[in-house]
Amino acid sequence: MDFRSVYFSLLLLVVFTINGFAQVPDNKEKNKRPKVGLVMSGGGAKGFAYIGLLKVLEEVDMPIDYIGGSSMGAITAALYSVGYSAETISQIIREQDWDSFISDVQERKYVSFEEKLFSDKFVFTLPLQGNGVSLSKSLNTSFNIDLMLNNLFAPVAQISDFSQLPVPFLCVGTDLLTGEAIVLKKGNLARAVRASMAIPGYFSPTKYDGRYLIDGGVVNNYPAEYVKEMGADIIIGLDVQSGLKSSIDEIESITTVLDQVISFYRVEANKRGMKMTDHYVKIDMPYGMLDFNQYDSIMAIGERVARENYADLKALADSLNALDTERPKRIHTPLQDSIDINQIVWADEQIKNYDKYQGFLTEMRNNRTALSDLEQKMLLLNGSRVFNELRYELEPAENDKVDVKIETGNINKGSLSAGIHYDNYSKGSVLINLALRNIKEGRAKLFTDMVLGENPRLKSMFIINNGFKPGFGMETDLYSMSFSQYDHGKKVNKWDFDNLSVSAFIPMTIKNNYLIKFGFKYENFRFKQDVVIDPDLDAYNKFADYGNLFFSFHHDSRNRTTFSSKGRLLELQFKHVFPFSDQWSDILSNGSILSFRYNSNIRMAEKWIYKPEIFAGYTFTDKITPFAESQVTGPRIPAVQHLFAFGGLNPRNYVDSHISFTGLRYLESLGIYAGKISTNFEYNFYPKLYVTFMTDVGMMENELGNLDNIELLLGYGTKFSYNSFIGPVELVFASSNIDRNLNLFFNVGFWF
């Protein structure tokens, strides 16, 4: 005999027995049915399986009177309690960017432009606190998750008692200071769910009603006893916990280690919950806690397991519904796209001095506001990096409006970061970055990059960013750079460039994606041969002084600087260069330089990205003159360091007129007129593994008088890449029409 059938027959007998004992002469009391509670355990991404189960529960018309969960189970349970259908919840799951939730990475298009200039190149970052550096309380602040939860629970922002939701709800958190389980039944629903899933060490603790809470699954990952206390007569339990591991071979990652440690503390709560459960659905699966992008497969497993229990669930639902023929239909809540905002409330006293941010959301007061607009404002505010933490709540206000309460945590003092890089041309280097933020009450920032290696550099920028209103900035740059000179693939010389520059400029930014700068730069520069081959050229190895007036326009909406899959980069620069000293007056003169660069990311298919790039540069010069007493002739030029140069695969260069070119060695082709068209196709053939097919066509000239003499440059190659935590690992095979040899290039780490 099937044990499950016997068990379910006994369960149905219990249903009718409860009903029998409840019988009284009143017909309404006679038809009173037992209450059903639904319990969902935690389990990270594995909790997506509950959506497949909810779909089947809806099919059999199972009445759900109470619902509760821990951790990921709290999220799914809360969505269902609000009134979202299983189909709507599955739609919500599919529309989220789970990678951004796991990493808590801010989309670059919302990050302040000055932050973009000094970001995307670090292996680790430590915040500055007190008089030194410290470790963060967690791997991420969960800012992106907070945004998602606030949006999803906006339809019930007026409800602060969870028993008044369409399906009464509770979830469980753990008090970080006492270790006790805290049952969350009232307050802000989004904040309660956020507290329940705050995996210790991974997500930051959540302040809730005076307590600091972490993941409820630490002490009670299966809160059946609390759902029972709500009034449930029958408990249906859904469980994706993996349980304690019995073999060290099963503990193969940091997440399984963490899950094993936490599981010791919740064993007793699980035992108590199981004893109270009438119908237990255990879901085993091959996926882990952080496999959030496997949502379709996980939901399918949940539905398959539910259908294996379909007959029993259907029988129970039919028996319950027979006792409650007047049960109203379940409320189906639609997704909400806007809210009525009463006022903006800043919870922190410290922010009152930051008048720039006080008025950031002013226009939303007493207005119907799209949730997407509110979210974008919060993203831009967070992208300023003024605050270590930023979050908001929707609180009930009069006339069905809500107050937006903003909490900022600690003011961001700055950070200390580091990165590493190695390639077979420039060898190894280490980057140390110091960022100081919130100078003068949030109005100013100071960034400093120090590169240690064969090409050392010290670069810093002080900036006051006033948005589209003019700000103020100063920048210093000291570097020493060496490179070899090649002629058709043959090394003919080696050069050393040394440069010191100081500039003052006025910046203006638009929505963090556009930067306009104009100002003045002073330069002290020299170039010399490492080994004197040409005595004439060696006359120019002393420092000379220059100045230049410049204007630039930058647009950067790329989602990443490496392996970008969307967005574009545009740079337009004009500078008028004039020498202060007369050491090189025979070849140097006043002159103007105009350059334009554009690249984009166009998705052609799920794993194919087309990455076109265009570069053009033009130098306005004086008459043609000999290059000193050598046989090299050409136009007078504004300054050697402002020559256009092609070669290498460096996406970042010390000099902005040095442009990468496939198949050419670093700075192999120099001139005063330049043009390049690149065609790159990037294929993501396996997670974090890429192959890129590259073709560059261009020209680099010192004269444009005779177009017939222009020599076209053609470079082509294939790049194999791995997106590692220390930056891209790249192996490139390339060649060109001026060097037919197959050149090998190897790179590890971020470029800086």
PDB file of C-alpha atoms in Angstrom, residues 423-667:
ATOM      1  CA  ASP A 423      51.889  42.217 -19.970  1.00  0.00           C
ATOM      2  CA  ASN A 424      54.803  40.939 -22.005  1.00  0.00           C
ATOM      3  CA  TYR A 425      55.609  44.427 -23.279  1.00  0.00           C
ATOM      4  CA  SER A 426      55.534  46.773 -20.289  1.00  0.00           C
ATOM      5  CA  LYS A 427      56.038  43.970 -17.696  1.00  0.00           C
ATOM      6  CA  GLY A 428      54.509  44.166 -14.230  1.00  0.00           C
ATOM      7  CA  SER A 429      53.072  47.100 -12.323  1.00  0.00           C
ATOM      8  CA  VAL A 430      51.059  47.778  -9.183  1.00  0.00           C
ATOM      9  CA  LEU A 431      48.434  50.486  -8.758  1.00  0.00           C
ATOM     10  CA  ILE A 432      47.601  52.111  -5.425  1.00  0.00           C
ATOM     11  CA  ASN A 433      44.684  54.525  -5.359  1.00  0.00           C
ATOM     12  CA  LEU A 434      43.669  56.879  -2.565  1.00  0.00           C
ATOM     13  CA  ALA A 435      40.252  58.513  -2.868  1.00  0.00           C
ATOM     14  CA  LEU A 436      39.158  61.202  -0.417  1.00  0.00           C
ATOM     15  CA  ARG A 437      35.492  62.116  -0.593  1.00  0.00           C
ATOM     16  CA  ASN A 438      33.184  64.586   1.137  1.00  0.00           C
ATOM     17  CA  ILE A 439      35.787  67.315   1.416  1.00  0.00           C
ATOM     18  CA  LYS A 440      34.012  70.544   2.345  1.00  0.00           C
ATOM     19  CA  GLU A 441      30.678  68.899   3.164  1.00  0.00           C
ATOM     20  CA  GLY A 442      30.424  66.761   0.095  1.00  0.00           C
ATOM     21  CA  ARG A 443      31.346  69.367  -2.483  1.00  0.00           C
ATOM     22  CA  ALA A 444      34.863  68.165  -3.294  1.00  0.00           C
ATOM     23  CA  LYS A 445      36.824  64.958  -3.929  1.00  0.00           C
ATOM     24  CA  LEU A 446      40.496  64.114  -4.322  1.00  0.00           C
ATOM     25  CA  PHE A 447      41.763  61.080  -6.240  1.00  0.00           C
ATOM     26  CA  THR A 448      45.375  59.918  -6.437  1.00  0.00           C
ATOM     27  CA  ASP A 449      46.792  57.065  -8.540  1.00  0.00           C
ATOM     28  CA  MET A 450      50.319  55.810  -7.902  1.00  0.00           C
ATOM     29  CA  VAL A 451      51.711  53.256 -10.376  1.00  0.00           C
ATOM     30  CA  LEU A 452      54.822  51.316  -9.375  1.00  0.00           C
ATOM     31  CA  GLY A 453      56.655  49.538 -12.180  1.00  0.00           C
ATOM     32  CA  GLU A 454      58.817  50.102 -15.238  1.00  0.00           C
ATOM     33  CA  ASN A 455      56.609  53.042 -16.238  1.00  0.00           C
ATOM     34  CA  PRO A 456      55.929  54.812 -12.912  1.00  0.00           C
ATOM     35  CA  ARG A 457      53.233  57.409 -12.584  1.00  0.00           C
ATOM     36  CA  LEU A 458      51.705  59.710  -9.982  1.00  0.00           C
ATOM     37  CA  LYS A 459      48.410  61.269 -11.000  1.00  0.00           C
ATOM     38  CA  SER A 460      45.901  63.179  -8.889  1.00  0.00           C
ATOM     39  CA  MET A 461      42.708  65.130  -9.424  1.00  0.00           C
ATOM     40  CA  PHE A 462      40.849  67.505  -7.123  1.00  0.00           C
ATOM     41  CA  ILE A 463      37.322  68.258  -8.288  1.00  0.00           C
ATOM     42  CA  ILE A 464      34.206  70.087  -7.180  1.00  0.00           C
ATOM     43  CA  ASN A 465      31.360  68.657  -9.244  1.00  0.00           C
ATOM     44  CA  ASN A 466      28.324  70.950  -9.311  1.00  0.00           C
ATOM     45  CA  GLY A 467      26.476  69.006 -11.976  1.00  0.00           C
ATOM     46  CA  PHE A 468      25.600  71.171 -14.978  1.00  0.00           C
ATOM     47  CA  LYS A 469      26.605  74.266 -13.031  1.00  0.00           C
ATOM     48  CA  PRO A 470      30.298  75.124 -13.472  1.00  0.00           C
ATOM     49  CA  GLY A 471      32.566  73.487 -10.923  1.00  0.00           C
ATOM     50  CA  PHE A 472      36.309  73.576 -10.374  1.00  0.00           C
ATOM     51  CA  GLY A 473      39.107  71.069 -10.795  1.00  0.00           C
ATOM     52  CA  MET A 474      42.878  70.714 -10.635  1.00  0.00           C
ATOM     53  CA  GLU A 475      44.940  67.843 -11.976  1.00  0.00           C
ATOM     54  CA  THR A 476      48.610  66.882 -11.728  1.00  0.00           C
ATOM     55  CA  ASP A 477      50.331  64.133 -13.694  1.00  0.00           C
ATOM     56  CA  LEU A 478      53.934  62.952 -13.353  1.00  0.00           C
ATOM     57  CA  TYR A 479      55.073  59.961 -15.374  1.00  0.00           C
ATOM     58  CA  SER A 480      58.113  58.326 -16.905  1.00  0.00           C
ATOM     59  CA  MET A 481      57.424  56.112 -19.910  1.00  0.00           C
ATOM     60  CA  SER A 482      59.744  54.016 -22.067  1.00  0.00           C
ATOM     61  CA  PHE A 483      58.946  52.448 -25.424  1.00  0.00           C
ATOM     62  CA  SER A 484      60.801  50.910 -28.342  1.00  0.00           C
ATOM     63  CA  GLN A 485      60.746  52.341 -31.846  1.00  0.00           C
ATOM     64  CA  TYR A 486      60.034  49.889 -34.670  1.00  0.00           C
ATOM     65  CA  ASP A 487      60.303  50.072 -38.430  1.00  0.00           C
ATOM     66  CA  HIS A 488      58.233  47.362 -40.167  1.00  0.00           C
ATOM     67  CA  GLY A 489      58.559  45.078 -37.178  1.00  0.00           C
ATOM     68  CA  LYS A 490      62.279  45.699 -36.627  1.00  0.00           C
ATOM     69  CA  LYS A 491      63.419  47.482 -33.472  1.00  0.00           C
ATOM     70  CA  VAL A 492      65.510  50.554 -34.343  1.00  0.00           C
ATOM     71  CA  ASN A 493      65.620  52.581 -31.118  1.00  0.00           C
ATOM     72  CA  LYS A 494      64.246  53.029 -27.623  1.00  0.00           C
ATOM     73  CA  TRP A 495      62.869  56.234 -26.132  1.00  0.00           C
ATOM     74  CA  ASP A 496      62.192  57.616 -22.668  1.00  0.00           C
ATOM     75  CA  PHE A 497      59.407  60.125 -22.133  1.00  0.00           C
ATOM     76  CA  ASP A 498      59.286  62.129 -18.894  1.00  0.00           C
ATOM     77  CA  ASN A 499      56.410  64.487 -18.208  1.00  0.00           C
ATOM     78  CA  LEU A 500      55.106  66.739 -15.453  1.00  0.00           C
ATOM     79  CA  SER A 501      51.830  68.567 -15.999  1.00  0.00           C
ATOM     80  CA  VAL A 502      49.537  70.707 -13.880  1.00  0.00           C
ATOM     81  CA  SER A 503      46.106  71.838 -15.049  1.00  0.00           C
ATOM     82  CA  ALA A 504      43.169  73.844 -13.792  1.00  0.00           C
ATOM     83  CA  PHE A 505      39.761  73.371 -15.381  1.00  0.00           C
ATOM     84  CA  ILE A 506      36.040  74.007 -15.096  1.00  0.00           C
ATOM     85  CA  PRO A 507      33.922  70.830 -15.243  1.00  0.00           C
ATOM     86  CA  MET A 508      30.220  70.439 -15.968  1.00  0.00           C
ATOM     87  CA  THR A 509      28.379  67.101 -15.926  1.00  0.00           C
ATOM     88  CA  ILE A 510      24.983  65.939 -17.168  1.00  0.00           C
ATOM     89  CA  LYS A 511      23.337  62.931 -15.491  1.00  0.00           C
ATOM     90  CA  ASN A 512      26.755  61.408 -14.764  1.00  0.00           C
ATOM     91  CA  ASN A 513      27.151  60.335 -18.419  1.00  0.00           C
ATOM     92  CA  TYR A 514      28.461  63.570 -19.942  1.00  0.00           C
ATOM     93  CA  LEU A 515      31.473  65.626 -18.883  1.00  0.00           C
ATOM     94  CA  ILE A 516      32.480  68.981 -20.343  1.00  0.00           C
ATOM     95  CA  LYS A 517      35.868  70.437 -19.386  1.00  0.00           C
ATOM     96  CA  PHE A 518      37.748  73.550 -20.407  1.00  0.00           C
ATOM     97  CA  GLY A 519      40.895  74.934 -18.852  1.00  0.00           C
ATOM     98  CA  PHE A 520      44.655  75.464 -18.990  1.00  0.00           C
ATOM     99  CA  LYS A 521      47.512  72.958 -18.643  1.00  0.00           C
ATOM    100  CA  TYR A 522      51.200  73.579 -17.960  1.00  0.00           C
ATOM    101  CA  GLU A 523      53.638  70.866 -19.120  1.00  0.00           C
ATOM    102  CA  ASN A 524      57.329  70.232 -18.467  1.00  0.00           C
ATOM    103  CA  PHE A 525      58.477  67.521 -20.851  1.00  0.00           C
ATOM    104  CA  ARG A 526      61.489  65.810 -22.394  1.00  0.00           C
ATOM    105  CA  PHE A 527      62.196  62.810 -24.630  1.00  0.00           C
ATOM    106  CA  LYS A 528      65.531  61.110 -25.081  1.00  0.00           C
ATOM    107  CA  GLN A 529      67.111  58.054 -26.634  1.00  0.00           C
ATOM    108  CA  ASP A 530      67.941  55.219 -24.281  1.00  0.00           C
ATOM    109  CA  VAL A 531      70.982  54.478 -26.453  1.00  0.00           C
ATOM    110  CA  VAL A 532      72.221  57.379 -28.608  1.00  0.00           C
ATOM    111  CA  ILE A 533      71.807  56.260 -32.195  1.00  0.00           C
ATOM    112  CA  ASP A 534      71.035  59.596 -33.824  1.00  0.00           C
ATOM    113  CA  PRO A 535      73.192  62.425 -32.316  1.00  0.00           C
ATOM    114  CA  ASP A 536      70.953  65.071 -33.900  1.00  0.00           C
ATOM    115  CA  LEU A 537      67.903  63.870 -32.047  1.00  0.00           C
ATOM    116  CA  ASP A 538      69.823  63.590 -28.790  1.00  0.00           C
ATOM    117  CA  ALA A 539      69.974  67.374 -28.697  1.00  0.00           C
ATOM    118  CA  TYR A 540      66.393  67.365 -27.441  1.00  0.00           C
ATOM    119  CA  ASN A 541      66.901  65.440 -24.199  1.00  0.00           C
ATOM    120  CA  LYS A 542      66.457  68.470 -21.940  1.00  0.00           C
ATOM    121  CA  PHE A 543      63.180  69.523 -20.350  1.00  0.00           C
ATOM    122  CA  ALA A 544      61.104  72.124 -22.163  1.00  0.00           C
ATOM    123  CA  ASP A 545      58.052  74.058 -20.949  1.00  0.00           C
ATOM    124  CA  TYR A 546      54.678  74.168 -22.690  1.00  0.00           C
ATOM    125  CA  GLY A 547      51.190  75.393 -22.097  1.00  0.00           C
ATOM    126  CA  ASN A 548      47.901  74.472 -23.684  1.00  0.00           C
ATOM    127  CA  LEU A 549      44.350  75.697 -23.586  1.00  0.00           C
ATOM    128  CA  PHE A 550      41.922  72.825 -23.912  1.00  0.00           C
ATOM    129  CA  PHE A 551      38.267  71.939 -24.318  1.00  0.00           C
ATOM    130  CA  SER A 552      36.879  68.400 -24.118  1.00  0.00           C
ATOM    131  CA  PHE A 553      33.543  66.658 -24.285  1.00  0.00           C
ATOM    132  CA  HIS A 554      33.194  63.113 -22.927  1.00  0.00           C
ATOM    133  CA  HIS A 555      30.309  60.678 -22.924  1.00  0.00           C
ATOM    134  CA  ASP A 556      30.581  57.271 -21.244  1.00  0.00           C
ATOM    135  CA  SER A 557      27.531  55.049 -20.803  1.00  0.00           C
ATOM    136  CA  ARG A 558      29.304  51.670 -20.999  1.00  0.00           C
ATOM    137  CA  ASN A 559      28.194  49.114 -18.429  1.00  0.00           C
ATOM    138  CA  ARG A 560      31.848  48.059 -17.942  1.00  0.00           C
ATOM    139  CA  THR A 561      35.226  49.211 -19.219  1.00  0.00           C
ATOM    140  CA  THR A 562      36.252  45.594 -19.891  1.00  0.00           C
ATOM    141  CA  PHE A 563      33.911  43.103 -21.561  1.00  0.00           C
ATOM    142  CA  SER A 564      31.293  45.819 -21.959  1.00  0.00           C
ATOM    143  CA  SER A 565      28.073  44.587 -23.529  1.00  0.00           C
ATOM    144  CA  LYS A 566      26.148  47.854 -23.860  1.00  0.00           C
ATOM    145  CA  GLY A 567      26.683  51.583 -23.932  1.00  0.00           C
ATOM    146  CA  ARG A 568      29.136  53.797 -25.797  1.00  0.00           C
ATOM    147  CA  LEU A 569      32.184  55.989 -25.343  1.00  0.00           C
ATOM    148  CA  LEU A 570      32.613  59.327 -27.118  1.00  0.00           C
ATOM    149  CA  GLU A 571      35.512  61.764 -26.700  1.00  0.00           C
ATOM    150  CA  LEU A 572      35.950  65.079 -28.516  1.00  0.00           C
ATOM    151  CA  GLN A 573      39.043  67.126 -27.654  1.00  0.00           C
ATOM    152  CA  PHE A 574      40.522  70.395 -28.850  1.00  0.00           C
ATOM    153  CA  LYS A 575      43.720  71.924 -27.513  1.00  0.00           C
ATOM    154  CA  HIS A 576      45.930  74.818 -28.527  1.00  0.00           C
ATOM    155  CA  VAL A 577      49.537  74.080 -27.580  1.00  0.00           C
ATOM    156  CA  PHE A 578      52.304  76.687 -27.297  1.00  0.00           C
ATOM    157  CA  PRO A 579      55.914  76.297 -26.066  1.00  0.00           C
ATOM    158  CA  PHE A 580      57.212  78.598 -23.335  1.00  0.00           C
ATOM    159  CA  SER A 581      60.877  77.762 -23.928  1.00  0.00           C
ATOM    160  CA  ASP A 582      62.887  77.970 -27.133  1.00  0.00           C
ATOM    161  CA  GLN A 583      65.118  74.850 -26.886  1.00  0.00           C
ATOM    162  CA  TRP A 584      63.359  73.179 -29.812  1.00  0.00           C
ATOM    163  CA  SER A 585      62.211  76.242 -31.709  1.00  0.00           C
ATOM    164  CA  ASP A 586      63.426  74.823 -35.026  1.00  0.00           C
ATOM    165  CA  ILE A 587      60.755  72.097 -34.969  1.00  0.00           C
ATOM    166  CA  LEU A 588      58.234  73.271 -32.361  1.00  0.00           C
ATOM    167  CA  SER A 589      55.656  75.994 -32.787  1.00  0.00           C
ATOM    168  CA  ASN A 590      52.217  77.049 -31.656  1.00  0.00           C
ATOM    169  CA  GLY A 591      49.605  74.701 -32.959  1.00  0.00           C
ATOM    170  CA  SER A 592      46.134  73.276 -32.437  1.00  0.00           C
ATOM    171  CA  ILE A 593      45.046  69.646 -32.217  1.00  0.00           C
ATOM    172  CA  LEU A 594      41.563  68.253 -32.758  1.00  0.00           C
ATOM    173  CA  SER A 595      40.664  64.609 -32.086  1.00  0.00           C
ATOM    174  CA  PHE A 596      37.510  62.509 -32.061  1.00  0.00           C
ATOM    175  CA  ARG A 597      36.985  58.989 -30.744  1.00  0.00           C
ATOM    176  CA  TYR A 598      33.835  56.888 -30.670  1.00  0.00           C
ATOM    177  CA  ASN A 599      33.165  53.257 -29.830  1.00  0.00           C
ATOM    178  CA  SER A 600      29.974  51.399 -29.162  1.00  0.00           C
ATOM    179  CA  ASN A 601      28.622  48.008 -28.081  1.00  0.00           C
ATOM    180  CA  ILE A 602      25.887  46.516 -30.230  1.00  0.00           C
ATOM    181  CA  ARG A 603      24.354  43.189 -29.267  1.00  0.00           C
ATOM    182  CA  MET A 604      23.891  41.059 -32.375  1.00  0.00           C
ATOM    183  CA  ALA A 605      22.785  37.865 -30.627  1.00  0.00           C
ATOM    184  CA  GLU A 606      22.629  36.502 -27.111  1.00  0.00           C
ATOM    185  CA  LYS A 607      26.410  36.000 -26.914  1.00  0.00           C
ATOM    186  CA  TRP A 608      27.698  38.167 -29.768  1.00  0.00           C
ATOM    187  CA  ILE A 609      28.667  41.827 -29.278  1.00  0.00           C
ATOM    188  CA  TYR A 610      29.734  44.010 -32.206  1.00  0.00           C
ATOM    189  CA  LYS A 611      32.210  46.692 -31.071  1.00  0.00           C
ATOM    190  CA  PRO A 612      32.927  49.272 -33.769  1.00  0.00           C
ATOM    191  CA  GLU A 613      35.360  52.124 -33.111  1.00  0.00           C
ATOM    192  CA  ILE A 614      36.294  55.289 -35.012  1.00  0.00           C
ATOM    193  CA  PHE A 615      39.204  57.606 -34.306  1.00  0.00           C
ATOM    194  CA  ALA A 616      40.265  60.753 -36.181  1.00  0.00           C
ATOM    195  CA  GLY A 617      42.943  63.301 -35.335  1.00  0.00           C
ATOM    196  CA  TYR A 618      44.076  66.480 -37.081  1.00  0.00           C
ATOM    197  CA  THR A 619      46.928  68.878 -36.242  1.00  0.00           C
ATOM    198  CA  PHE A 620      46.951  72.481 -37.451  1.00  0.00           C
ATOM    199  CA  THR A 621      50.654  73.289 -38.059  1.00  0.00           C
ATOM    200  CA  ASP A 622      53.049  75.836 -39.583  1.00  0.00           C
ATOM    201  CA  LYS A 623      55.123  75.405 -42.745  1.00  0.00           C
ATOM    202  CA  ILE A 624      57.176  72.335 -43.607  1.00  0.00           C
ATOM    203  CA  THR A 625      60.691  72.402 -42.100  1.00  0.00           C
ATOM    204  CA  PRO A 626      63.567  69.966 -41.627  1.00  0.00           C
ATOM    205  CA  PHE A 627      63.680  68.000 -38.374  1.00  0.00           C
ATOM    206  CA  ALA A 628      66.871  69.644 -37.009  1.00  0.00           C
ATOM    207  CA  GLU A 629      69.882  68.579 -39.094  1.00  0.00           C
ATOM    208  CA  SER A 630      68.683  65.041 -39.698  1.00  0.00           C
ATOM    209  CA  GLN A 631      67.342  63.782 -42.984  1.00  0.00           C
ATOM    210  CA  VAL A 632      63.840  63.476 -41.524  1.00  0.00           C
ATOM    211  CA  THR A 633      61.580  66.223 -42.840  1.00  0.00           C
ATOM    212  CA  GLY A 634      58.083  67.158 -41.919  1.00  0.00           C
ATOM    213  CA  PRO A 635      55.854  69.924 -40.577  1.00  0.00           C
ATOM    214  CA  ARG A 636      56.577  71.897 -37.467  1.00  0.00           C
ATOM    215  CA  ILE A 637      54.641  70.342 -34.599  1.00  0.00           C
ATOM    216  CA  PRO A 638      53.179  71.751 -31.379  1.00  0.00           C
ATOM    217  CA  ALA A 639      54.898  69.196 -29.093  1.00  0.00           C
ATOM    218  CA  VAL A 640      56.253  65.656 -29.324  1.00  0.00           C
ATOM    219  CA  GLN A 641      53.997  64.315 -26.562  1.00  0.00           C
ATOM    220  CA  HIS A 642      50.945  65.487 -28.509  1.00  0.00           C
ATOM    221  CA  LEU A 643      51.719  63.447 -31.603  1.00  0.00           C
ATOM    222  CA  PHE A 644      49.153  60.855 -32.523  1.00  0.00           C
ATOM    223  CA  ALA A 645      50.460  57.315 -32.102  1.00  0.00           C
ATOM    224  CA  PHE A 646      49.084  53.900 -33.079  1.00  0.00           C
ATOM    225  CA  GLY A 647      50.101  50.568 -31.645  1.00  0.00           C
ATOM    226  CA  GLY A 648      49.604  48.133 -28.803  1.00  0.00           C
ATOM    227  CA  LEU A 649      46.343  46.941 -27.289  1.00  0.00           C
ATOM    228  CA  ASN A 650      46.180  49.299 -24.295  1.00  0.00           C
ATOM    229  CA  PRO A 651      42.640  50.623 -23.788  1.00  0.00           C
ATOM    230  CA  ARG A 652      44.116  53.082 -21.249  1.00  0.00           C
ATOM    231  CA  ASN A 653      47.258  55.077 -22.081  1.00  0.00           C
ATOM    232  CA  TYR A 654      49.272  57.705 -20.228  1.00  0.00           C
ATOM    233  CA  VAL A 655      48.785  60.011 -23.214  1.00  0.00           C
ATOM    234  CA  ASP A 656      45.264  60.365 -24.614  1.00  0.00           C
ATOM    235  CA  SER A 657      46.490  60.723 -28.212  1.00  0.00           C
ATOM    236  CA  HIS A 658      48.026  57.234 -28.097  1.00  0.00           C
ATOM    237  CA  ILE A 659      45.506  54.827 -29.608  1.00  0.00           C
ATOM    238  CA  SER A 660      45.547  51.017 -29.639  1.00  0.00           C
ATOM    239  CA  PHE A 661      45.951  49.339 -33.050  1.00  0.00           C
ATOM    240  CA  THR A 662      45.826  45.598 -33.645  1.00  0.00           C
ATOM    241  CA  GLY A 663      49.013  44.084 -35.085  1.00  0.00           C
ATOM    242  CA  LEU A 664      51.238  47.108 -34.401  1.00  0.00           C
ATOM    243  CA  ARG A 665      53.691  47.259 -31.539  1.00  0.00           C
ATOM    244  CA  TYR A 666      53.212  49.931 -28.899  1.00  0.00           C
ATOM    245  CA  LEU A 667      53.465  53.419 -30.514  1.00  0.00           C
TER     246      LEU A 667
END
